[in-house]
Short mmCIF file of C-alpha atoms in Angstrom, two decimals:
data_model
loop_
_atom_site.label_atom_id
_atom_site.label_comp_id
_atom_site.label_asym_id
_atom_site.label_seq_id
_atom_site.Cartn_x
_atom_site.Cartn_y
_atom_site.Cartn_z
CA MET A 1496 0.00 0.00 0.00
CA GLN A 1497 1.24 3.47 -0.87
CA LYS A 1498 2.32 5.62 2.07
CA LEU A 1499 1.70 9.29 1.40
CA LEU A 1500 3.93 12.13 2.56
CA VAL A 1501 2.17 15.49 2.72
CA SER A 1502 2.89 19.15 3.31
CA SER A 1503 1.73 20.96 6.42
CA ASP A 1504 -1.05 22.63 4.41
CA THR A 1505 -2.30 19.28 3.11
CA ALA A 1506 -2.21 17.83 6.63
CA ARG A 1507 -4.34 20.74 7.82
CA LYS A 1508 -6.86 20.16 5.00
CA ILE A 1509 -7.10 16.47 5.89
CA ASP A 1510 -7.76 17.37 9.52
CA GLU A 1511 -10.47 19.83 8.46
CA GLU A 1512 -12.11 17.35 6.08
CA ALA A 1513 -12.10 14.65 8.75
CA GLN A 1514 -14.22 16.96 10.89
CA SER A 1515 -16.43 18.53 8.23
CA ALA A 1516 -17.12 15.55 5.96
CA TRP A 1517 -16.13 12.32 7.71
CA GLY A 1518 -17.92 12.57 11.03
CA PHE A 1519 -14.87 13.11 13.23
CA ASN A 1520 -14.51 15.95 15.70
CA THR A 1521 -11.37 17.51 17.05
CA PHE A 1522 -11.78 15.86 20.48
CA ALA A 1523 -12.07 12.39 18.91
CA LEU A 1524 -9.03 12.96 16.71
CA VAL A 1525 -6.88 14.11 19.62
CA GLU A 1526 -7.98 11.20 21.80
CA SER A 1527 -7.28 8.73 18.99
CA ALA A 1528 -3.86 10.22 18.24
CA GLY A 1529 -2.77 10.38 21.88
CA ARG A 1530 -3.88 6.84 22.72
CA SER A 1531 -2.29 5.48 19.56
CA CYS A 1532 1.01 7.20 20.42
CA ALA A 1533 0.87 5.77 23.95
CA ARG A 1534 0.25 2.21 22.78
CA VAL A 1535 2.86 2.29 20.03
CA PHE A 1536 5.53 3.72 22.33
CA VAL A 1537 4.98 1.00 24.97
CA LYS A 1538 5.21 -1.69 22.30
CA ALA A 1539 8.38 -0.21 20.80
CA PHE A 1540 10.12 0.63 24.11
CA PRO A 1541 8.87 -1.77 26.81
CA LYS A 1542 12.10 -1.32 28.78
CA PHE A 1543 10.78 1.92 30.28
CA PHE A 1544 7.85 0.12 31.89
CA ASP A 1545 9.22 -3.36 32.71
CA SER A 1546 10.52 -2.96 36.23
CA ARG A 1547 9.32 0.37 37.60
CA ILE A 1548 7.13 3.39 37.02
CA PRO A 1549 9.13 5.89 34.94
CA SER A 1550 9.29 9.58 35.66
CA ILE A 1551 7.60 11.41 32.81
CA ALA A 1552 7.48 15.08 31.91
CA ILE A 1553 5.60 16.81 29.13
CA ALA A 1554 6.95 19.96 27.52
CA ALA A 1555 3.69 21.41 26.20
CA GLY A 1556 2.61 24.30 24.05
CA SER A 1557 -1.07 25.16 23.97
CA GLY A 1558 -2.50 23.46 20.89
CA SER A 1559 -3.50 20.05 19.59
CA ASN A 1560 0.05 18.72 19.80
CA ALA A 1561 0.09 19.48 23.53
CA ALA A 1562 -3.30 17.80 23.88
CA ASP A 1563 -1.98 14.69 22.09
CA ALA A 1564 0.93 14.52 24.54
CA MET A 1565 -1.34 14.88 27.58
CA VAL A 1566 -3.74 12.20 26.30
CA MET A 1567 -0.70 9.97 25.93
CA LEU A 1568 0.24 10.51 29.58
CA ARG A 1569 -3.36 10.10 30.77
CA TYR A 1570 -3.63 6.77 28.95
CA TRP A 1571 -0.46 5.49 30.64
CA ILE A 1572 -1.78 6.53 34.05
CA LEU A 1573 -5.11 4.80 33.44
CA GLN A 1574 -3.27 1.66 32.35
CA GLY A 1575 -1.07 1.68 35.47
CA LEU A 1576 2.08 2.34 33.45
CA ALA A 1577 2.63 5.79 34.94
CA SER A 1578 1.54 7.56 38.09
CA PRO A 1579 0.49 11.17 38.78
CA SER A 1580 3.17 11.51 41.45
CA SER A 1581 5.97 10.61 39.01
CA SER A 1582 4.62 12.79 36.21
CA THR A 1583 4.72 16.51 35.47
CA VAL A 1584 3.30 18.72 32.76
CA VAL A 1585 5.22 21.91 31.93
CA VAL A 1586 3.19 24.27 29.78
CA ALA A 1587 4.17 27.39 27.85
CA LYS A 1588 0.87 28.91 28.98
CA PRO A 1589 -2.21 27.47 30.69
CA PRO A 1590 -5.65 27.56 29.04
CA LYS A 1591 -7.99 30.44 29.78
CA ARG A 1592 -10.98 29.82 32.05
CA ASP A 1593 -13.51 29.98 29.22
CA GLU A 1594 -11.54 27.85 26.71
CA LYS A 1595 -13.28 24.73 25.39
CA ASN A 1596 -10.93 22.73 23.22
CA PRO A 1597 -8.97 19.47 23.50
CA TYR A 1598 -6.02 21.21 25.18
CA SER A 1599 -8.15 22.81 27.91
CA GLU A 1600 -10.15 19.61 28.50
CA VAL A 1601 -7.17 17.28 28.88
CA PHE A 1602 -5.39 19.92 30.96
CA LEU A 1603 -8.37 19.88 33.35
CA SER A 1604 -8.46 16.08 33.35
CA LEU A 1605 -4.81 15.73 34.36
CA LYS A 1606 -5.23 18.44 36.99
CA LYS A 1607 -8.15 16.49 38.49
CA MET A 1608 -5.96 13.37 38.46
CA GLU A 1609 -3.47 15.35 40.58
CA VAL A 1610 -0.70 15.46 38.00
CA PRO A 1611 1.54 18.45 38.83
CA ILE A 1612 1.15 21.16 36.19
CA LEU A 1613 3.75 23.90 36.01
CA VAL A 1614 3.98 26.99 33.87
CA TRP A 1615 7.39 27.60 32.29
CA ASP A 1616 8.98 30.05 34.67
CA GLY A 1617 11.70 32.29 33.44
CA ASP A 1618 14.10 33.27 30.76
CA LEU A 1619 17.17 31.36 29.75
CA GLY A 1620 20.32 32.34 31.55
CA GLU A 1621 18.89 32.20 35.06
CA ALA A 1622 20.50 29.90 37.58
CA ALA A 1623 19.46 26.25 37.62
CA GLY A 1624 16.82 25.41 40.17
CA ARG A 1625 13.68 26.75 38.53
CA GLN A 1626 10.82 24.41 39.30
CA SER A 1627 9.67 23.77 35.73
CA GLU A 1628 13.17 23.11 34.44
CA ASP A 1629 13.89 20.78 37.36
CA ALA A 1630 10.82 18.74 36.41
CA LEU A 1631 12.21 18.26 32.91
CA ALA A 1632 15.68 17.49 34.24
CA ARG A 1633 14.43 14.68 36.51
CA ALA A 1634 12.43 12.89 33.80
CA ASP A 1635 13.22 9.51 32.30
CA ILE A 1636 10.94 10.38 29.38
CA ILE A 1637 10.14 13.85 28.04
CA ILE A 1638 7.17 14.02 25.70
CA ASP A 1639 7.56 16.88 23.26
CA GLY A 1640 4.14 18.46 22.79
CA ILE A 1641 5.21 22.04 22.13
CA PHE A 1642 4.38 22.42 18.45
CA GLY A 1643 3.10 20.34 15.54
CA THR A 1644 3.38 21.16 11.87
CA GLY A 1645 1.28 24.31 12.19
CA VAL A 1646 4.18 26.48 13.32
CA LYS A 1647 5.05 29.32 10.95
CA GLY A 1648 8.64 30.50 10.87
CA PRO A 1649 11.07 29.97 13.76
CA VAL A 1650 9.80 29.08 17.24
CA LYS A 1651 10.21 31.96 19.69
CA GLY A 1652 9.63 32.91 23.32
CA SER A 1653 9.01 30.34 26.04
CA SER A 1654 8.57 27.56 23.48
CA GLU A 1655 12.04 28.18 22.13
CA GLU A 1656 13.40 28.23 25.68
CA MET A 1657 11.87 24.83 26.46
CA ILE A 1658 13.29 23.35 23.25
CA THR A 1659 16.75 24.71 24.10
CA VAL A 1660 16.65 23.30 27.63
CA VAL A 1661 15.40 19.85 26.59
CA ASN A 1662 18.08 19.65 23.90
CA ALA A 1663 20.75 20.61 26.43
CA LEU A 1664 19.50 17.95 28.86
CA LYS A 1665 19.54 15.33 26.12
CA ARG A 1666 23.09 16.21 25.14
CA GLY A 1667 24.21 16.28 28.77
CA THR A 1668 25.45 19.86 28.43
CA ARG A 1669 23.15 21.37 31.06
CA ALA A 1670 24.99 21.63 34.40
CA TYR A 1671 23.22 20.86 37.70
CA ALA A 1672 24.38 20.74 41.29
CA THR A 1673 23.25 17.18 42.10
CA ASP A 1674 23.49 13.83 40.42
CA GLN A 1675 19.71 13.24 40.37
CA TYR A 1676 19.47 14.85 36.94
CA LYS A 1677 19.72 12.58 33.92
CA LYS A 1678 19.73 12.51 30.16
CA PRO A 1679 16.09 12.05 29.19
CA PHE A 1680 14.62 10.02 26.35
CA VAL A 1681 12.81 12.55 24.16
CA VAL A 1682 9.62 11.58 22.34
CA SER A 1683 8.18 13.93 19.73
CA ILE A 1684 4.61 13.62 18.45
CA ASP A 1685 4.09 13.90 14.70
CA VAL A 1686 7.20 16.07 14.15
CA PRO A 1687 9.93 17.43 16.44
CA SER A 1688 8.79 20.83 17.69
CA GLY A 1689 10.08 23.58 15.44
CA ASN A 1690 10.10 21.46 12.29
CA SER A 1691 7.80 22.52 9.46
CA ASP A 1692 7.82 23.12 5.73
CA GLU A 1693 9.39 26.51 6.53
CA TRP A 1694 12.18 25.21 8.77
CA LYS A 1695 15.75 26.10 7.82
CA PRO A 1696 19.07 25.20 9.44
CA GLY A 1697 19.69 27.46 12.40
CA MET A 1698 16.06 27.64 13.46
CA PRO A 1699 15.17 26.06 16.84
CA ILE A 1700 14.16 22.39 16.59
CA MET A 1701 13.70 19.62 19.15
CA GLU A 1702 16.30 16.83 19.04
CA ALA A 1703 14.14 13.75 19.52
CA ASP A 1704 15.16 10.17 20.17
CA VAL A 1705 11.97 8.96 18.53
CA THR A 1706 9.17 10.65 16.60
CA LEU A 1707 5.71 9.07 16.64
CA SER A 1708 4.54 10.14 13.20
CA ILE A 1709 0.80 10.20 12.53
CA GLU A 1710 -0.14 9.16 9.00
CA PRO A 1711 -0.15 10.75 6.57
CA GLN A 1712 3.42 11.44 7.53
CA LYS A 1713 4.77 14.91 6.94
CA ILE A 1714 7.30 15.56 4.21
CA CYS A 1715 9.25 17.97 6.45
CA LEU A 1716 10.30 14.96 8.56
CA PHE A 1717 12.34 13.75 5.60
CA ASN A 1718 13.99 17.05 4.76
CA PRO A 1719 17.64 15.88 4.59
CA ALA A 1720 18.82 18.85 6.66
CA ALA A 1721 16.27 18.13 9.42
CA ARG A 1722 15.96 14.33 9.33
CA ALA A 1723 18.48 13.58 12.09
CA PHE A 1724 16.48 15.63 14.64
CA ALA A 1725 13.56 13.20 14.42
CA GLY A 1726 15.54 10.20 15.67
CA GLU A 1727 13.77 6.94 14.95
CA ILE A 1728 10.52 7.52 13.08
CA ILE A 1729 7.60 5.24 13.92
CA SER A 1730 4.44 5.68 11.86
CA LEU A 1731 0.91 5.44 13.28
CA GLY A 1732 -1.79 4.59 10.79
CA ASP A 1733 -4.97 4.35 12.85
CA VAL A 1734 -6.05 7.99 13.25
CA PHE A 1735 -7.30 9.15 9.83
CA PRO A 1736 -9.25 6.95 7.36
CA PRO A 1737 -7.16 5.67 4.43
CA GLY A 1738 -9.82 6.83 1.97
CA LEU A 1739 -9.47 10.39 3.22
CA ILE A 1740 -5.68 10.29 3.12
CA ASN A 1741 -5.57 8.81 -0.39
CA SER A 1742 -7.86 11.52 -1.76
CA HIS A 1743 -4.92 13.91 -1.45
CA GLN A 1744 -1.61 14.14 -3.25
CA GLY A 1745 1.99 14.28 -2.16
CA ALA A 1746 5.18 12.25 -2.27
CA GLU A 1747 5.27 8.56 -1.48
CA LEU A 1748 7.40 6.99 1.21
CA LEU A 1749 9.06 4.12 -0.60
CA ASP A 1750 10.39 0.81 0.65
CA TRP A 1751 11.33 -2.53 -0.87
CA ALA A 1752 8.06 -4.24 0.09
CA ARG A 1753 6.20 -1.84 -2.21
CA ALA A 1754 8.79 -0.96 -4.86
CA ARG A 1755 9.68 -4.55 -5.76
CA ASN A 1756 6.19 -4.81 -7.27
CA PHE A 1757 7.07 -2.11 -9.80
CA LEU A 1758 8.75 -4.79 -11.93
CA PRO A 1759 7.05 -8.04 -13.05
CA ARG A 1760 8.23 -11.48 -12.06
CA ILE A 1761 10.44 -13.45 -14.47
CA ARG A 1762 8.93 -16.57 -16.00
CA PRO A 1763 10.66 -19.92 -15.34
CA ASP A 1764 11.19 -20.38 -19.08
CA ALA A 1765 12.61 -16.91 -19.73
CA TYR A 1766 15.97 -16.74 -21.51
CA LYS A 1767 18.71 -14.24 -20.78
CA HIS A 1768 17.80 -11.62 -23.37
CA GLU A 1769 14.29 -11.37 -21.98
CA ARG A 1770 15.81 -10.18 -18.71
CA GLY A 1771 17.52 -7.33 -20.54
CA THR A 1772 21.01 -6.56 -21.80
CA LEU A 1773 23.04 -3.72 -20.33
CA GLU A 1774 26.10 -1.95 -21.68
CA ILE A 1775 28.33 -0.18 -19.13
CA ARG A 1776 30.84 2.50 -20.03
CA ALA A 1777 32.80 3.03 -16.85
CA GLY A 1778 36.20 2.90 -15.25
CA SER A 1779 39.53 4.52 -16.01
CA VAL A 1780 43.09 4.16 -14.79
CA GLY A 1781 42.88 3.95 -10.99
CA THR A 1782 39.09 3.47 -10.87
CA THR A 1783 38.50 0.10 -12.53
CA GLY A 1784 36.71 -1.07 -9.39
CA ALA A 1785 33.78 1.24 -10.12
CA ALA A 1786 33.09 -0.51 -13.42
CA LEU A 1787 33.23 -3.95 -11.84
CA ILE A 1788 30.98 -2.98 -8.93
CA ALA A 1789 28.42 -1.50 -11.32
CA ALA A 1790 28.48 -4.70 -13.36
CA ARG A 1791 28.04 -6.83 -10.24
CA GLY A 1792 25.13 -4.63 -9.26
CA ALA A 1793 23.50 -5.20 -12.63
CA GLN A 1794 23.91 -8.96 -12.27
CA ALA A 1795 22.50 -8.90 -8.74
CA ALA A 1796 19.44 -6.95 -9.91
CA GLY A 1797 18.65 -9.52 -12.58
CA ALA A 1798 20.21 -8.36 -15.86
CA GLY A 1799 20.38 -11.20 -18.36
CA LEU A 1800 23.58 -10.01 -20.01
CA VAL A 1801 26.07 -7.33 -18.94
CA ARG A 1802 28.92 -5.91 -20.97
CA ILE A 1803 31.58 -3.40 -19.94
CA LEU A 1804 32.91 -1.39 -22.87
CA ALA A 1805 36.35 -0.46 -21.52
CA ASP A 1806 39.21 1.79 -22.51
CA ASP A 1807 42.00 -0.23 -24.09
CA ASP A 1808 44.46 0.56 -21.29
CA ILE A 1809 42.20 -0.91 -18.59
CA TYR A 1810 40.66 -3.69 -20.69
CA PRO A 1811 43.16 -6.37 -19.51
CA ILE A 1812 42.51 -5.51 -15.87
CA LEU A 1813 38.73 -5.70 -16.19
CA ALA A 1814 38.74 -8.77 -18.44
CA SER A 1815 40.83 -10.72 -15.95
CA ARG A 1816 38.35 -10.02 -13.11
CA ALA A 1817 35.04 -10.05 -14.98
CA SER A 1818 33.68 -13.54 -14.10
CA GLY A 1819 30.37 -13.70 -15.95
CA VAL A 1820 30.49 -10.14 -17.28
CA MET A 1821 31.44 -9.53 -20.90
CA VAL A 1822 34.30 -7.05 -21.32
CA SER A 1823 35.19 -5.52 -24.69
CA PRO A 1824 37.88 -2.95 -25.56
CA ILE A 1825 36.54 0.34 -26.88
CA SER A 1826 38.74 0.01 -29.96
CA ARG A 1827 36.67 -2.99 -31.07
CA GLU A 1828 33.36 -1.12 -30.89
CA GLY A 1829 31.38 -1.56 -34.09
CA LYS A 1830 33.72 -4.18 -35.56
CA GLY A 1831 31.51 -7.22 -35.99
CA ASP A 1832 29.78 -6.25 -32.76
CA ARG A 1833 26.46 -8.08 -32.32
CA PHE A 1834 25.76 -6.83 -28.79
CA LYS A 1835 22.52 -4.82 -28.82
CA PRO A 1836 21.98 -3.27 -25.39
CA ASP A 1837 18.50 -2.59 -24.07
CA ALA A 1838 19.93 0.10 -21.75
CA LEU A 1839 23.16 2.03 -21.26
CA LEU A 1840 25.01 3.01 -18.09
CA LEU A 1841 27.69 5.69 -18.25
CA GLY A 1842 29.82 7.28 -15.59
CA PRO A 1843 31.09 5.19 -12.66
CA GLY A 1844 34.80 5.96 -12.31
CA TRP A 1845 34.76 7.21 -15.90
CA GLY A 1846 36.45 10.59 -15.78
CA LYS A 1847 35.72 13.54 -18.06
CA GLU A 1848 38.76 13.61 -20.33
CA GLY A 1849 39.43 12.29 -23.81
CA ASP A 1850 36.46 11.14 -25.85
CA ARG A 1851 34.00 11.05 -22.93
CA ALA A 1852 31.89 13.90 -24.30
CA GLU A 1853 31.71 12.18 -27.68
CA GLN A 1854 30.64 8.87 -26.13
CA LEU A 1855 28.03 10.70 -24.09
CA ALA A 1856 26.66 12.40 -27.21
CA GLN A 1857 26.26 9.00 -28.87
CA ALA A 1858 24.41 7.68 -25.82
CA LEU A 1859 22.11 10.71 -25.72
CA GLU A 1860 21.18 10.12 -29.34
CA LYS A 1861 20.12 6.61 -28.37
CA GLU A 1862 18.18 8.02 -25.42
CA LYS A 1863 16.35 10.30 -27.85
CA ASN A 1864 15.35 7.21 -29.82
CA GLY A 1865 14.01 5.38 -26.77
CA THR A 1866 16.93 3.55 -25.16
CA PRO A 1867 17.11 4.10 -21.39
CA VAL A 1868 20.35 5.76 -20.31
CA ILE A 1869 21.64 5.85 -16.72
CA LEU A 1870 24.11 8.64 -15.97
CA ASP A 1871 26.24 8.46 -12.84
CA ALA A 1872 29.17 10.44 -11.43
CA ASP A 1873 31.29 12.10 -14.15
CA ALA A 1874 28.66 11.53 -16.83
CA ILE A 1875 26.23 13.76 -14.90
CA ALA A 1876 28.66 16.67 -14.99
CA LEU A 1877 29.26 16.18 -18.70
CA ALA A 1878 25.49 16.18 -19.36
CA ARG A 1879 24.80 19.39 -17.44
CA ASP A 1880 23.39 21.19 -20.49
CA ALA A 1881 21.48 18.25 -21.93
CA VAL A 1882 17.70 18.00 -22.11
CA PHE A 1883 16.50 14.41 -22.26
CA HIS A 1884 13.43 12.62 -23.58
CA LYS A 1885 12.12 10.92 -20.41
CA ASN A 1886 14.41 7.91 -20.97
CA ALA A 1887 17.24 9.03 -18.67
CA ILE A 1888 17.97 8.47 -14.98
CA LEU A 1889 20.57 10.66 -13.22
CA THR A 1890 22.06 9.50 -9.91
CA PRO A 1891 23.87 12.46 -8.25
CA HIS A 1892 24.84 12.69 -4.60
CA PHE A 1893 24.41 16.07 -2.93
CA GLY A 1894 27.80 17.38 -4.02
CA GLU A 1895 27.24 16.40 -7.64
CA PHE A 1896 23.70 17.77 -7.57
CA ALA A 1897 24.88 21.10 -6.14
CA ALA A 1898 27.44 21.39 -8.94
CA TYR A 1899 24.81 20.35 -11.52
CA VAL A 1900 22.43 23.14 -10.51
CA GLY A 1901 25.06 25.68 -9.43
CA LEU A 1902 24.29 25.80 -5.69
CA GLU A 1903 26.24 25.43 -2.47
CA ILE A 1904 25.87 21.98 -0.91
CA ASP A 1905 24.17 23.33 2.23
CA LYS A 1906 21.41 24.88 0.13
CA ALA A 1907 20.97 21.69 -1.87
CA LEU A 1908 20.62 19.73 1.40
CA ASN A 1909 17.75 21.78 2.80
CA ASN A 1910 14.32 20.78 1.53
CA PRO A 1911 15.47 19.91 -2.01
CA SER A 1912 12.27 18.23 -3.22
CA LYS A 1913 10.65 21.26 -4.87
CA MET A 1914 13.81 22.19 -6.76
CA LEU A 1915 14.42 18.54 -7.68
CA LEU A 1916 10.94 18.23 -9.17
CA GLU A 1917 11.37 21.41 -11.18
CA ILE A 1918 14.71 20.27 -12.60
CA ALA A 1919 13.41 16.76 -13.39
CA LYS A 1920 10.54 18.29 -15.37
CA GLU A 1921 12.81 20.83 -17.07
CA LYS A 1922 15.42 18.22 -18.00
CA LYS A 1923 12.78 15.55 -18.81
CA ALA A 1924 14.67 12.99 -16.74
CA THR A 1925 14.29 11.02 -13.54
CA ILE A 1926 16.71 12.19 -10.84
CA ILE A 1927 17.82 10.19 -7.82
CA LEU A 1928 19.28 12.54 -5.20
CA LYS A 1929 21.46 10.28 -3.07
CA GLY A 1930 22.24 10.81 0.58
CA HIS A 1931 21.13 9.70 4.03
CA ILE A 1932 17.63 10.55 2.75
CA ILE A 1933 17.13 9.67 -0.91
CA THR A 1934 14.66 11.68 -2.97
CA ILE A 1935 13.48 10.60 -6.42
CA ALA A 1936 11.82 13.00 -8.84
CA GLY A 1937 10.29 11.77 -12.08
CA ALA A 1938 9.98 13.74 -15.30
CA ASP A 1939 6.20 13.26 -15.05
CA GLY A 1940 5.90 14.89 -11.61
CA ARG A 1941 5.86 11.77 -9.45
CA TRP A 1942 8.20 11.85 -6.51
CA GLY A 1943 9.18 9.63 -3.63
CA VAL A 1944 11.43 9.43 -0.60
CA ILE A 1945 13.43 6.56 0.88
CA ASP A 1946 14.38 6.93 4.53
CA GLY A 1947 17.92 5.59 4.32
CA MET A 1948 19.77 6.73 7.46
CA MET A 1949 22.46 4.07 6.90
CA PRO A 1950 25.92 5.57 7.41
CA ALA A 1951 27.58 2.29 6.38
CA LEU A 1952 26.45 3.01 2.80
CA ALA A 1953 28.32 6.32 2.79
CA ALA A 1954 31.36 4.69 1.22
CA GLY A 1955 32.93 4.28 -2.18
CA GLY A 1956 31.15 1.70 -4.30
CA SER A 1957 27.58 1.94 -3.04
CA GLY A 1958 26.72 4.52 -5.71
CA ASP A 1959 28.29 2.34 -8.43
CA LEU A 1960 26.21 -0.57 -7.19
CA LEU A 1961 23.03 1.51 -7.31
CA ALA A 1962 23.82 2.60 -10.87
CA GLY A 1963 24.14 -1.07 -11.81
CA PHE A 1964 20.78 -1.83 -10.20
CA CYS A 1965 19.19 0.99 -12.20
CA GLY A 1966 20.79 -0.25 -15.42
CA ALA A 1967 19.58 -3.82 -14.96
CA MET A 1968 16.02 -2.81 -14.16
CA ALA A 1969 15.90 -0.27 -16.99
CA ALA A 1970 17.09 -2.93 -19.44
CA ARG A 1971 14.42 -5.40 -18.31
CA MET A 1972 11.68 -2.78 -18.53
CA ALA A 1973 12.86 -1.63 -21.97
CA ARG A 1974 12.96 -5.21 -23.22
CA LYS A 1975 9.29 -5.46 -22.35
CA GLY A 1976 8.60 -2.11 -24.02
CA ALA A 1977 7.55 -0.52 -20.74
CA PHE A 1978 10.39 1.62 -19.38
CA ASP A 1979 9.29 3.78 -16.45
CA GLY A 1980 12.13 5.90 -15.09
CA TYR A 1981 10.48 6.71 -11.77
CA ALA A 1982 9.47 3.09 -11.05
CA CYS A 1983 12.93 1.86 -12.07
CA ALA A 1984 14.66 4.35 -9.77
CA ALA A 1985 12.31 3.61 -6.88
CA ALA A 1986 12.89 -0.14 -7.12
CA ALA A 1987 16.67 0.25 -7.46
CA VAL A 1988 17.09 2.55 -4.46
CA SER A 1989 14.72 0.48 -2.32
CA LEU A 1990 16.73 -2.64 -3.16
CA LEU A 1991 19.97 -0.93 -2.11
CA ILE A 1992 18.56 0.16 1.26
CA ALA A 1993 16.92 -3.23 1.91
CA ALA A 1994 20.22 -5.01 1.16
CA GLY A 1995 22.03 -2.64 3.51
CA ARG A 1996 19.60 -3.44 6.31
CA LEU A 1997 20.23 -7.15 5.80
CA VAL A 1998 23.97 -6.66 6.22
CA GLY A 1999 23.36 -4.79 9.46
CA PRO A 2000 25.18 -2.00 11.30
CA ARG A 2001 28.76 -2.61 10.22
CA PHE A 2002 31.17 -1.44 7.54
CA ILE A 2003 30.82 -3.42 4.36
CA ASP A 2004 32.30 -4.30 0.99
CA PRO A 2005 29.97 -3.26 -1.86
CA LEU A 2006 30.25 -6.73 -3.36
CA GLU A 2007 28.89 -8.21 -0.14
CA LEU A 2008 26.01 -5.79 -0.51
CA ALA A 2009 25.50 -7.07 -4.07
CA ASP A 2010 25.13 -10.62 -2.72
CA LYS A 2011 22.38 -9.52 -0.33
CA ALA A 2012 20.67 -7.62 -3.13
CA ALA A 2013 20.80 -10.70 -5.36
CA ASP A 2014 18.98 -12.69 -2.66
CA LEU A 2015 16.26 -10.06 -2.34
CA ALA A 2016 15.84 -9.58 -6.08
CA GLY A 2017 15.69 -13.31 -6.69
CA GLN A 2018 13.06 -13.83 -4.02
CA ALA A 2019 11.00 -10.98 -5.48
CA TRP A 2020 11.22 -11.72 -9.20
CA LEU A 2021 12.23 -15.32 -9.91
CA CYS A 2022 9.41 -17.82 -10.35
CA THR A 2023 10.69 -21.15 -8.99
CA GLY A 2024 9.22 -24.20 -7.31
CA ASP A 2025 10.07 -22.71 -3.91
CA ASN A 2026 8.93 -19.20 -4.79
#
């Protein structure tokens, strides 16, 4: 099932429609969200409740996000998982006497249950010992209920102060006179407070250990510049009806379970050409490994036949290590050559000198005539001025993308999706923006996000492997007459991340990653007696 990522404005519209057209009211939505957060957190982190009652503090604003947090605490108290005496609510401001909304109602409920409620008391810079700050400092768990996605611009005032203090406690940089203070576990609801579609580096933002993200999840969570502040993201899908969510548009959150279905299964009687043939132009003196890794990636992703067209001076090196991959010297191109590739891959370890521009021009002519072309690394830089014909996939990392569009890397990192979509449409190509968060923009306006967050993949070779995956899948699609650049890119990136998760949290050889990918791809696409 597709998982939608939406903007703050779309999230607001969904909330309004739930109340105006679907029979929900704001009290029911808050109760559902808070209880769901409480249940999911206990299931994900039972250690906090196994042996004792934890001390819990809420850092609360005055809106629905604060109400969600207080419902969460109330549910734990009613279930015997928390107690009023070990809990505290710290609010930016209390509700007015005549207020009637979820925040005021749950505030009253917790007050009746004798949960201590404190108003944030003082400016930053005062000596430690303020009552509200002490309550936060003593907590095992701090629930961040200061702001949701409705915040406009940077957080200010007492809300900013609370964010600053909680972050300092979490980092262990806040000094106190006794040893009873601890580093808390910070839980954000929906998004870390301060994050929004308008957030930019330097603005205040909560540094959460985990974010309980209510579906539809918010695209600002996966802004590469902000992603680390959310910690682990756990989605909650039982608040809004799927029919309501799916009536809106946005990006899709991709994973292997969904993206593997973008390509059909391979029949038991299929022969190698039906699986697609891929030609790779890659490698140069000192970077022959890139060509081999790309070729291994193509094999792992199911290509029926892979050929490296190599410079003459590196041909002997590649030919001696090819093992199942065809290798031909560039000087033999066109001389009795019967190899007819379904897709082309150019760029891994290729360099920009010599006849590279000429080879690229030949490939782009084939792209114009319908052959899928994957451009990686140096080939992307060489193709900066090209406009494609919806048969190209570009695979830049942030540095390459910044150079491609003429921006500083920091600007390319922050909320790149809008710019990426515009460039993909302008260039008529699918673009994979690689990084800890991977964003894919199709020439037709589709876009998706893969939540990578795998530092082990930030190493030489993983990009070459991904390019090989793309090439293999593009070749198979083209062989069937149904190339889809966005679907190809989504499946390739999802396969890379899924293979990385199988390897686990350790440093890896890209060829080991290829083996894991081959297992996943085979299980997904090969029709056998066992599958």
